[in-house]
XYZ file of N, CA and C in Angstrom:
429
model
N 0.838 -1.224 -0.470
C -0.260 -0.160 -0.290
C 0.928 0.827 -0.046
N 0.483 2.205 -0.633
C 1.936 3.597 -0.525
C 0.904 4.326 0.826
N 2.414 5.340 0.827
C 1.114 5.635 1.812
C 0.534 7.056 1.109
N 0.058 7.315 0.674
C -1.379 8.010 0.481
C -2.148 7.191 0.527
N -2.278 6.074 0.086
C -3.894 5.778 0.404
C -3.421 4.246 2.792
N -2.442 5.140 2.607
C -2.322 4.603 3.832
C -2.744 5.683 4.906
N -2.809 6.844 4.065
C -3.180 7.920 5.343
C -4.560 8.145 4.918
N -4.509 7.805 3.765
C -6.321 8.223 3.986
C -7.218 7.267 3.804
N -6.940 6.325 5.249
C -7.576 5.036 5.203
C -6.854 5.270 7.402
N -5.734 6.241 7.685
C -5.954 6.434 8.658
C -6.598 8.210 8.952
N -6.790 8.592 8.088
C -8.196 9.579 8.562
C -9.144 9.336 9.447
N -9.775 9.129 9.682
C -11.115 8.286 10.392
C -11.027 8.170 11.278
N -11.183 8.098 12.395
C -11.439 8.216 13.960
C -10.830 6.554 14.126
N -11.130 5.966 12.693
C -10.763 4.735 13.443
C -10.065 3.458 12.598
N -8.008 3.121 12.830
C -7.945 2.759 11.775
C -8.583 0.816 11.545
N -8.377 0.767 9.727
C -9.014 -0.564 9.497
C -8.121 -1.302 9.525
N -8.870 -2.984 9.608
C -8.110 -4.074 9.340
C -8.542 -3.910 8.171
N -7.592 -4.936 7.181
C -7.437 -5.677 6.130
C -6.944 -6.771 6.270
N -8.007 -7.667 5.915
C -7.800 -8.914 6.128
C -8.619 -10.214 5.174
N -7.803 -10.696 4.517
C -7.745 -11.921 3.034
C -7.668 -12.523 3.834
N -8.325 -13.807 3.523
C -8.015 -15.943 3.391
C -8.577 -16.228 1.595
N -7.735 -16.880 1.196
C -8.518 -17.643 -0.140
C -8.096 -19.145 0.518
N -8.614 -19.801 -0.608
C -9.252 -21.442 0.061
C -9.768 -21.402 -1.541
N -9.219 -22.834 -2.348
C -8.952 -23.340 -3.483
C -9.364 -24.516 -3.198
N -10.423 -25.687 -1.680
C -10.232 -26.913 -1.611
C -11.109 -27.383 -2.866
N -11.250 -28.578 -3.598
C -11.537 -29.492 -4.079
C -13.163 -29.311 -4.086
N -14.077 -29.299 -4.894
C -15.472 -29.641 -4.119
C -16.215 -30.611 -2.778
N -15.631 -31.666 -3.313
C -15.891 -32.616 -3.253
C -15.382 -32.751 -1.996
N -14.447 -31.794 -1.454
C -13.370 -32.182 -0.277
C -14.806 -31.418 1.181
N -14.249 -32.480 2.185
C -14.382 -31.650 3.395
C -14.615 -29.484 3.555
N -13.209 -28.986 3.928
C -13.742 -27.883 2.897
C -14.787 -27.232 2.051
N -14.146 -28.179 1.114
C -15.685 -27.496 -0.596
C -17.057 -27.661 -0.837
N -16.891 -28.281 -0.157
C -18.578 -28.807 1.234
C -19.133 -27.519 1.589
N -18.123 -26.680 2.633
C -18.166 -25.810 3.995
C -18.515 -24.806 3.148
N -17.159 -24.102 2.281
C -16.455 -23.088 1.278
C -18.358 -23.094 1.054
N -18.211 -24.704 -0.094
C -19.685 -23.753 -1.018
C -21.024 -23.529 0.009
N -20.642 -24.036 1.543
C -22.513 -23.069 2.401
C -22.433 -22.381 2.662
N -20.631 -21.522 3.255
C -20.992 -20.382 3.304
C -20.896 -19.071 2.618
N -20.661 -19.046 0.595
C -20.570 -19.268 0.452
C -21.816 -18.194 -0.622
N -23.193 -19.180 -0.095
C -23.937 -18.957 0.353
C -24.765 -18.074 0.399
N -25.013 -16.946 0.389
C -25.978 -16.147 1.078
C -27.425 -17.086 1.523
N -27.813 -16.300 3.115
C -29.273 -17.371 3.313
C -30.429 -15.370 3.497
N -31.242 -16.258 3.728
C -32.332 -15.493 4.060
C -31.999 -15.064 6.070
N -31.797 -15.662 6.165
C -30.835 -16.199 7.656
C -29.874 -14.915 8.065
N -28.639 -15.565 7.767
C -27.417 -15.248 7.171
C -26.565 -14.571 6.610
N -25.782 -13.550 6.795
C -25.404 -13.205 5.194
C -23.615 -14.336 4.943
N -22.733 -13.961 4.079
C -21.342 -14.794 4.527
C -20.536 -14.100 5.393
N -20.561 -12.826 5.639
C -19.976 -12.093 6.489
C -19.922 -13.026 6.995
N -21.712 -11.911 8.006
C -21.844 -12.373 9.255
C -21.597 -14.196 10.107
N -21.590 -15.662 8.977
C -21.439 -16.713 8.652
C -19.719 -16.950 9.347
N -19.496 -16.524 9.018
C -17.826 -16.593 9.329
C -17.229 -15.607 9.703
N -17.591 -13.928 10.578
C -17.279 -13.564 11.571
C -17.434 -13.668 12.557
N -19.274 -14.721 13.182
C -19.654 -14.865 14.449
C -18.860 -16.317 14.598
N -18.766 -16.767 13.735
C -17.884 -18.213 14.142
C -16.714 -18.167 14.874
N -16.031 -16.670 13.712
C -14.884 -17.073 13.944
C -15.094 -16.178 16.315
N -15.236 -14.794 16.283
C -15.774 -14.383 17.231
C -16.200 -15.178 18.763
N -16.809 -16.118 18.213
C -17.788 -17.031 18.793
C -15.970 -18.591 19.331
N -14.618 -18.219 18.560
C -14.364 -19.543 18.779
C -13.094 -18.422 19.406
N -12.789 -17.129 19.003
C -11.533 -16.406 19.798
C -11.731 -15.588 19.184
N -12.622 -14.212 19.770
C -12.665 -12.607 19.889
C -11.892 -12.827 21.596
N -12.565 -13.738 22.444
C -11.592 -13.809 23.827
C -10.169 -13.795 23.802
N -9.744 -14.660 23.087
C -8.276 -14.789 22.864
C -7.432 -13.426 22.217
N -7.928 -12.965 20.803
C -7.711 -11.939 20.535
C -7.533 -10.889 21.866
N -8.256 -10.906 22.466
C -8.080 -9.559 23.059
C -7.357 -10.175 23.886
N -7.045 -10.972 24.436
C -6.602 -11.495 25.856
C -4.829 -11.384 25.317
N -5.391 -11.789 24.009
C -3.521 -11.247 22.767
C -2.841 -9.583 23.476
N -3.930 -8.975 22.286
C -4.081 -7.318 22.711
C -3.836 -7.363 23.451
N -3.805 -7.691 24.963
C -2.871 -6.699 26.354
C -3.690 -5.930 26.739
N -4.213 -5.601 26.590
C -5.477 -4.156 26.439
C -6.619 -4.026 26.922
N -7.196 -5.212 27.874
C -8.108 -5.115 28.116
C -8.333 -5.794 29.786
N -9.399 -5.667 30.561
C -9.256 -5.977 32.173
C -9.608 -6.878 31.917
N -9.508 -7.796 33.450
C -9.852 -9.392 33.035
C -11.240 -9.560 32.959
N -12.101 -8.331 33.979
C -13.594 -8.873 33.741
C -14.475 -8.568 32.790
N -12.893 -8.130 31.602
C -13.348 -8.112 30.036
C -13.822 -8.761 29.585
N -11.862 -9.444 29.510
C -11.829 -10.816 28.963
C -13.028 -11.526 30.142
N -12.848 -11.839 31.206
C -13.827 -12.359 31.062
C -15.725 -12.769 30.559
N -16.975 -11.024 31.029
C -16.989 -11.011 30.655
C -17.866 -12.151 28.650
N -16.672 -11.612 27.940
C -16.214 -11.844 26.542
C -16.203 -13.384 26.699
N -15.992 -13.735 27.184
C -15.365 -15.549 27.644
C -16.392 -16.503 27.771
N -17.524 -15.894 28.988
C -18.427 -16.024 28.663
C -19.792 -16.347 28.042
N -19.195 -14.750 27.032
C -20.878 -14.324 26.003
C -19.630 -15.313 24.746
N -18.983 -16.315 24.488
C -18.420 -16.910 23.617
C -18.616 -17.988 24.675
N -18.673 -18.499 25.147
C -19.734 -19.950 25.349
C -20.673 -20.111 25.733
N -21.626 -18.746 26.065
C -22.887 -18.980 25.263
C -23.587 -18.546 24.023
N -22.260 -18.361 22.469
C -22.684 -18.778 21.926
C -22.704 -19.890 21.068
N -21.527 -20.566 21.606
C -21.030 -21.837 21.463
C -21.844 -22.954 22.229
N -22.485 -22.962 23.194
C -23.807 -23.186 23.379
C -24.918 -23.110 22.629
N -25.171 -21.791 22.340
C -26.347 -22.090 21.263
C -26.032 -23.223 20.395
N -24.929 -23.094 19.729
C -24.845 -23.445 18.869
C -24.595 -24.681 18.081
N -24.275 -24.557 19.559
C -24.756 -26.692 19.870
C -26.497 -26.770 20.041
N -26.491 -26.596 20.771
C -28.386 -26.099 20.474
C -28.960 -26.929 19.627
N -28.813 -25.612 18.425
C -28.813 -25.900 17.210
C -28.481 -26.861 16.522
N -27.055 -27.605 16.289
C -26.858 -28.545 16.221
C -28.102 -29.888 16.588
N -28.330 -30.027 18.016
C -28.943 -30.807 18.802
C -30.808 -30.960 17.507
N -31.534 -29.791 17.503
C -32.468 -29.341 16.962
C -32.109 -29.730 15.601
N -31.437 -29.437 15.217
C -31.815 -29.234 13.274
C -31.410 -31.127 12.986
N -30.097 -31.312 13.647
C -29.931 -33.107 13.578
C -30.601 -33.549 14.413
N -31.618 -33.772 14.813
C -32.433 -34.774 16.223
C -31.232 -35.617 16.824
N -30.291 -34.625 17.630
C -29.153 -35.444 18.475
C -30.073 -35.565 19.903
N -29.663 -36.427 21.053
C -29.691 -36.192 21.923
C -29.339 -34.828 22.772
N -29.512 -34.902 23.831
C -28.660 -33.557 24.599
C -27.497 -34.503 24.916
N -26.601 -35.456 25.326
C -25.785 -36.466 25.845
C -24.568 -35.644 25.798
N -23.945 -36.590 26.297
C -22.119 -36.419 25.856
C -21.837 -37.404 24.435
N -20.983 -37.355 23.512
C -20.755 -37.684 22.596
C -19.350 -38.998 22.749
N -19.689 -40.295 22.121
C -18.694 -40.815 22.997
C -17.220 -40.038 22.639
N -15.551 -41.045 23.170
C -15.178 -40.668 22.061
C -14.983 -41.145 20.572
N -15.561 -41.995 19.480
C -15.894 -42.805 18.316
C -16.785 -41.783 17.387
N -17.630 -41.165 18.029
C -18.575 -39.971 17.195
C -17.622 -38.143 17.296
N -16.154 -38.605 17.311
C -15.433 -37.448 17.536
C -14.930 -37.460 15.932
N -14.726 -38.663 15.050
C -14.591 -38.494 13.883
C -15.336 -37.872 12.513
N -14.917 -36.912 12.479
C -15.049 -36.341 11.419
C -15.929 -36.198 9.522
N -15.407 -37.279 9.277
C -15.694 -37.894 8.361
C -17.833 -38.234 7.954
N -17.799 -37.342 7.312
C -19.273 -37.515 7.528
C -19.123 -39.073 6.308
N -20.507 -39.218 6.751
C -21.346 -40.541 5.519
C -22.187 -40.009 4.652
N -22.377 -40.159 3.026
C -22.717 -39.239 2.227
C -24.585 -40.131 2.442
N -25.599 -39.153 2.019
C -26.744 -40.477 1.729
C -26.838 -41.905 0.447
N -27.317 -41.996 1.301
C -27.742 -43.385 -0.064
C -27.865 -43.193 -0.594
N -28.327 -41.963 -1.148
C -30.015 -42.243 -1.486
C -28.458 -40.693 -3.206
N -27.228 -40.619 -2.843
C -26.768 -40.340 -3.661
C -26.012 -41.437 -4.774
N -25.333 -41.011 -5.879
C -24.358 -40.660 -6.991
C -23.083 -41.542 -6.706
N -22.852 -42.855 -6.609
C -21.788 -43.471 -6.419
C -20.313 -42.409 -6.228
N -20.662 -41.448 -7.293
C -20.172 -40.629 -8.552
C -19.103 -39.441 -7.739
N -20.420 -38.737 -6.444
C -20.313 -37.925 -5.104
C -19.568 -38.196 -3.888
N -18.769 -39.607 -3.624
C -18.093 -40.047 -3.072
C -17.983 -38.567 -2.218
N -18.134 -38.976 -1.056
C -16.994 -38.106 -0.161
C -15.978 -38.323 -0.418
N -14.465 -36.932 -0.454
C -13.257 -38.138 -0.445
C -12.673 -36.800 0.483
N -12.004 -37.616 1.607
C -10.706 -36.943 2.763
C -10.169 -36.593 1.982
N -8.674 -35.094 1.836
C -8.466 -34.185 1.940
C -7.779 -33.921 3.679
N -6.022 -34.401 3.775
C -5.901 -34.058 4.902
C -4.805 -32.735 4.268
N -4.433 -32.036 3.619
C -3.883 -30.652 3.393
C -4.815 -29.303 2.812
N -5.527 -29.650 2.018
C -6.865 -28.781 1.914
C -6.310 -27.954 2.532
N -5.844 -26.514 1.264
C -6.381 -25.025 2.413
C -5.833 -25.112 3.613
N -4.196 -25.870 4.019
C -3.148 -25.538 5.344
C -1.825 -25.073 4.905
N -1.665 -24.670 3.410
C -1.076 -24.063 2.924
C 0.020 -22.691 2.751
N 0.470 -21.794 3.345
C 0.417 -20.688 3.576
C 0.236 -19.859 2.498
N -0.013 -20.486 1.378
C -0.055 -19.555 0.144
C -1.670 -19.769 -0.198
N -2.036 -20.387 0.270
C -3.890 -20.569 0.368
C -4.741 -20.116 1.657
N -4.015 -19.055 2.726
C -4.667 -18.569 3.299
C -2.916 -17.084 3.303
N -3.665 -15.654 3.451
C -3.091 -15.354 3.015
C -4.179 -13.708 3.918
N -2.962 -13.526 4.573
C -4.502 -12.441 6.250
C -2.884 -11.596 5.493
N -3.213 -9.711 6.651
C -2.812 -8.147 6.120
C -3.254 -8.338 7.169
N -2.315 -7.710 7.376
C -2.936 -6.516 8.610
C -1.596 -5.046 8.577
N -3.479 -3.761 8.929
C -2.201 -2.526 8.301
C -3.237 -1.285 9.584
C-alpha cells in the first residue's frame, strides 16, 4: 500500500484492518462442501455474518487477551459470551439433526461425513488432509 493510501485509511477516527483469506479446495472435499455452503447468502445470515460470528465465538476472547489492553473482568465477560454463543450453536446442531442432549463417545468425534445413500456413487466423499493448509492458500494482512 502506498503512503497516500495509508494516510487516507488512517484519516478517520478508527484505523481499518484488512484481512484476506483464500482457499480453493476440491468441491467434494470437506472444506469444499463447507465453503460452498458459506458462500451462499441466506435469508437468515450473510456469508460475512456466518464467518465473523463463528470466528468471534471461537477466538474473540483470545484476540483481546493477546492484545493485552483489556481488564480481566472484560475478558471474562467476553469468554462467557463466547461460551453462550457456542452453547446456542450446539443446541442448534442438536435441534437441526435431532440429536439427544448427551455427551458423545470418543468414536463420535470422527468428522468424516457419511454420504446419504440416495446420492450417486460419483459423489463419494473424498477426505483431503491438506486442503487449505499451505501458506500460499491463506493470506492475511494487518494494517
